[in-house]
Amino acid sequence: TGVDPFRVGWILSHSAFTPLARLTFNAYLVHLPLMILHHASSPYLPVFSTMGIMSETVFFVVVAYICSFLLYMFVEKPIMNIVTAGFMLLRKPKRGNSVMERYQSLQRSMSVVSDVDSEAIHLSSQTHEDDNNLGSIQNGDQYRPLNS
């Protein structure tokens, strides 16, 4: 890998950008029809000014990401759940797996929260637990909060 003096790779690979990355392709697909619909339904000719272009840009970005979020929640994620469920049912059951265990694993895989989102929730809760437990290791009790 090359030298990255501005740490752009580190910033863009941060987990905070994961939800934005999931929505970007849908926003790309939605933005052009939104622009065409907006300009075709306007009874006025477009006026090009710096402030007008900037405000339209912000408007289209926000609306495109709102539409892409709705597409993700109501189209993409349910289809991913159906595909995952299909593969889970086709998978050969492990020895000792009961029907109830397979059903529970199928339920877990079809949750609305995506894997990355649930990992982020887990990491943030783990970080808060670690913040609460700092310094308690020297006392020999690693699970006792500091303020008790």
mmCIF file of C-alpha atoms in Angstrom:
data_model
loop_
_atom_site.group_PDB
_atom_site.id
_atom_site.type_symbol
_atom_site.label_atom_id
_atom_site.label_comp_id
_atom_site.label_asym_id
_atom_site.label_seq_id
_atom_site.Cartn_x
_atom_site.Cartn_y
_atom_site.Cartn_z
ATOM 1 C CA THR A 1 0.000 0.000 0.000
ATOM 2 C CA GLY A 2 1.055 3.570 -0.586
ATOM 3 C CA VAL A 3 1.700 6.411 1.782
ATOM 4 C CA ASP A 4 -1.450 8.102 3.066
ATOM 5 C CA PRO A 5 -0.367 11.364 4.749
ATOM 6 C CA PHE A 6 -3.920 12.632 5.232
ATOM 7 C CA ARG A 7 -5.199 9.303 6.674
ATOM 8 C CA VAL A 8 -8.073 9.234 4.144
ATOM 9 C CA GLY A 9 -8.128 5.427 4.059
ATOM 10 C CA TRP A 10 -8.386 5.232 7.845
ATOM 11 C CA ILE A 11 -11.191 7.813 7.954
ATOM 12 C CA LEU A 12 -13.241 6.200 5.181
ATOM 13 C CA SER A 13 -12.804 2.695 6.603
ATOM 14 C CA HIS A 14 -14.236 3.768 9.966
ATOM 15 C CA SER A 15 -17.349 1.859 11.012
ATOM 16 C CA ALA A 16 -19.370 5.097 11.168
ATOM 17 C CA PHE A 17 -19.433 5.137 7.357
ATOM 18 C CA THR A 18 -20.962 1.651 7.056
ATOM 19 C CA PRO A 19 -24.636 2.765 7.044
ATOM 20 C CA LEU A 20 -23.795 5.502 4.536
ATOM 21 C CA ALA A 21 -22.044 2.950 2.322
ATOM 22 C CA ARG A 22 -25.087 0.664 2.414
ATOM 23 C CA LEU A 23 -27.307 3.491 1.181
ATOM 24 C CA THR A 24 -25.000 5.046 -1.424
ATOM 25 C CA PHE A 25 -25.835 2.757 -4.357
ATOM 26 C CA ASN A 26 -29.582 3.180 -3.810
ATOM 27 C CA ALA A 27 -29.086 6.958 -3.575
ATOM 28 C CA TYR A 28 -27.208 6.816 -6.872
ATOM 29 C CA LEU A 29 -30.081 4.895 -8.489
ATOM 30 C CA VAL A 30 -32.744 7.240 -7.096
ATOM 31 C CA HIS A 31 -31.183 10.665 -7.592
ATOM 32 C CA LEU A 32 -31.639 10.980 -11.368
ATOM 33 C CA PRO A 33 -35.371 10.072 -11.394
ATOM 34 C CA LEU A 34 -35.845 12.527 -8.495
ATOM 35 C CA MET A 35 -34.143 15.311 -10.431
ATOM 36 C CA ILE A 36 -36.140 14.558 -13.590
ATOM 37 C CA LEU A 37 -39.394 14.426 -11.631
ATOM 38 C CA HIS A 38 -38.602 17.679 -9.841
ATOM 39 C CA HIS A 39 -37.657 19.600 -12.988
ATOM 40 C CA ALA A 40 -40.437 18.092 -15.130
ATOM 41 C CA SER A 41 -43.118 19.001 -12.603
ATOM 42 C CA SER A 42 -41.889 22.574 -12.148
ATOM 43 C CA PRO A 43 -43.940 25.141 -14.107
ATOM 44 C CA TYR A 44 -40.975 27.550 -14.154
ATOM 45 C CA LEU A 45 -37.815 27.575 -16.213
ATOM 46 C CA PRO A 46 -34.708 26.854 -14.168
ATOM 47 C CA VAL A 47 -32.743 29.845 -12.949
ATOM 48 C CA PHE A 48 -29.068 29.183 -12.371
ATOM 49 C CA SER A 49 -27.560 30.961 -9.408
ATOM 50 C CA THR A 50 -24.945 29.865 -6.933
ATOM 51 C CA MET A 51 -27.366 29.781 -4.025
ATOM 52 C CA GLY A 52 -30.018 28.004 -6.078
ATOM 53 C CA ILE A 53 -27.631 25.286 -7.234
ATOM 54 C CA MET A 54 -26.294 24.787 -3.700
ATOM 55 C CA SER A 55 -29.776 24.547 -2.167
ATOM 56 C CA GLU A 56 -30.960 22.141 -4.889
ATOM 57 C CA THR A 57 -27.874 19.985 -4.367
ATOM 58 C CA VAL A 58 -28.489 19.717 -0.634
ATOM 59 C CA PHE A 59 -32.189 19.032 -1.278
ATOM 60 C CA PHE A 60 -31.482 16.245 -3.794
ATOM 61 C CA VAL A 61 -28.830 14.609 -1.596
ATOM 62 C CA VAL A 62 -31.108 14.585 1.452
ATOM 63 C CA VAL A 63 -34.160 13.335 -0.453
ATOM 64 C CA ALA A 64 -32.101 10.718 -2.335
ATOM 65 C CA TYR A 65 -30.733 9.307 0.930
ATOM 66 C CA ILE A 66 -34.195 9.314 2.526
ATOM 67 C CA CYS A 67 -35.562 7.393 -0.474
ATOM 68 C CA SER A 68 -32.582 5.038 -0.424
ATOM 69 C CA PHE A 69 -33.162 4.338 3.280
ATOM 70 C CA LEU A 70 -36.807 3.505 2.542
ATOM 71 C CA LEU A 71 -35.749 1.270 -0.350
ATOM 72 C CA TYR A 72 -33.237 -0.476 1.903
ATOM 73 C CA MET A 73 -35.743 -1.079 4.699
ATOM 74 C CA PHE A 74 -38.725 -2.114 2.556
ATOM 75 C CA VAL A 75 -37.104 -3.778 -0.478
ATOM 76 C CA GLU A 76 -33.439 -4.689 -0.076
ATOM 77 C CA LYS A 77 -33.398 -5.941 3.540
ATOM 78 C CA PRO A 78 -36.572 -8.095 3.225
ATOM 79 C CA ILE A 79 -35.186 -9.686 0.052
ATOM 80 C CA MET A 80 -31.866 -10.347 1.812
ATOM 81 C CA ASN A 81 -33.838 -11.962 4.668
ATOM 82 C CA ILE A 82 -35.754 -14.189 2.238
ATOM 83 C CA VAL A 83 -32.557 -15.268 0.487
ATOM 84 C CA THR A 84 -30.853 -15.946 3.830
ATOM 85 C CA ALA A 85 -33.863 -17.945 5.021
ATOM 86 C CA GLY A 86 -33.824 -19.973 1.814
ATOM 87 C CA PHE A 87 -30.159 -20.819 2.237
ATOM 88 C CA MET A 88 -30.691 -21.627 5.919
ATOM 89 C CA LEU A 89 -33.457 -24.079 5.014
ATOM 90 C CA LEU A 90 -31.373 -25.679 2.259
ATOM 91 C CA ARG A 91 -28.382 -26.103 4.528
ATOM 92 C CA LYS A 92 -27.874 -29.591 5.843
ATOM 93 C CA PRO A 93 -28.745 -29.624 9.555
ATOM 94 C CA LYS A 94 -25.936 -30.333 11.988
ATOM 95 C CA ARG A 95 -26.144 -33.452 14.049
ATOM 96 C CA GLY A 96 -28.126 -32.786 17.215
ATOM 97 C CA ASN A 97 -29.901 -29.702 15.865
ATOM 98 C CA SER A 98 -33.555 -29.847 16.700
ATOM 99 C CA VAL A 99 -36.250 -28.244 14.601
ATOM 100 C CA MET A 100 -36.664 -25.571 17.279
ATOM 101 C CA GLU A 101 -32.956 -24.652 17.151
ATOM 102 C CA ARG A 102 -33.094 -24.302 13.359
ATOM 103 C CA TYR A 103 -36.224 -22.133 13.674
ATOM 104 C CA GLN A 104 -34.519 -19.916 16.264
ATOM 105 C CA SER A 105 -31.414 -19.513 14.106
ATOM 106 C CA LEU A 106 -33.662 -18.626 11.163
ATOM 107 C CA GLN A 107 -35.431 -16.010 13.305
ATOM 108 C CA ARG A 108 -32.083 -14.500 14.318
ATOM 109 C CA SER A 109 -30.959 -14.269 10.712
ATOM 110 C CA MET A 110 -34.152 -12.488 9.664
ATOM 111 C CA SER A 111 -33.892 -9.646 12.158
ATOM 112 C CA VAL A 112 -34.494 -6.136 10.857
ATOM 113 C CA VAL A 113 -31.166 -4.911 12.205
ATOM 114 C CA SER A 114 -28.392 -5.899 9.824
ATOM 115 C CA ASP A 115 -25.310 -7.813 10.877
ATOM 116 C CA VAL A 116 -23.071 -4.775 10.691
ATOM 117 C CA ASP A 117 -25.571 -2.636 12.584
ATOM 118 C CA SER A 118 -25.897 -5.234 15.339
ATOM 119 C CA GLU A 119 -22.098 -5.473 15.521
ATOM 120 C CA ALA A 120 -21.925 -1.692 15.888
ATOM 121 C CA ILE A 121 -24.528 -1.826 18.665
ATOM 122 C CA HIS A 122 -22.580 -4.612 20.371
ATOM 123 C CA LEU A 123 -19.286 -2.716 20.073
ATOM 124 C CA SER A 124 -20.797 0.513 21.401
ATOM 125 C CA SER A 125 -22.337 -1.279 24.397
ATOM 126 C CA GLN A 126 -19.032 -3.057 24.995
ATOM 127 C CA THR A 127 -17.217 0.290 24.859
ATOM 128 C CA HIS A 128 -19.613 1.762 27.436
ATOM 129 C CA GLU A 129 -19.092 -1.276 29.686
ATOM 130 C CA ASP A 130 -15.330 -0.883 29.313
ATOM 131 C CA ASP A 131 -15.609 2.808 30.210
ATOM 132 C CA ASN A 132 -17.553 1.902 33.347
ATOM 133 C CA ASN A 133 -15.042 -0.786 34.333
ATOM 134 C CA LEU A 134 -11.818 1.183 33.829
ATOM 135 C CA GLY A 135 -9.492 0.955 36.759
ATOM 136 C CA SER A 136 -11.406 -1.782 38.536
ATOM 137 C CA ILE A 137 -8.986 -4.484 37.354
ATOM 138 C CA GLN A 138 -6.327 -3.425 39.869
ATOM 139 C CA ASN A 139 -8.829 -4.101 42.685
ATOM 140 C CA GLY A 140 -9.205 -7.681 41.494
ATOM 141 C CA ASP A 141 -12.868 -7.286 40.535
ATOM 142 C CA GLN A 142 -13.088 -6.600 36.840
ATOM 143 C CA TYR A 143 -16.923 -6.356 36.716
ATOM 144 C CA ARG A 144 -17.471 -3.973 39.623
ATOM 145 C CA PRO A 145 -18.252 -0.400 38.463
ATOM 146 C CA LEU A 146 -15.854 2.323 39.530
ATOM 147 C CA ASN A 147 -18.380 4.473 41.352
ATOM 148 C CA SER A 148 -19.518 1.725 43.777
#
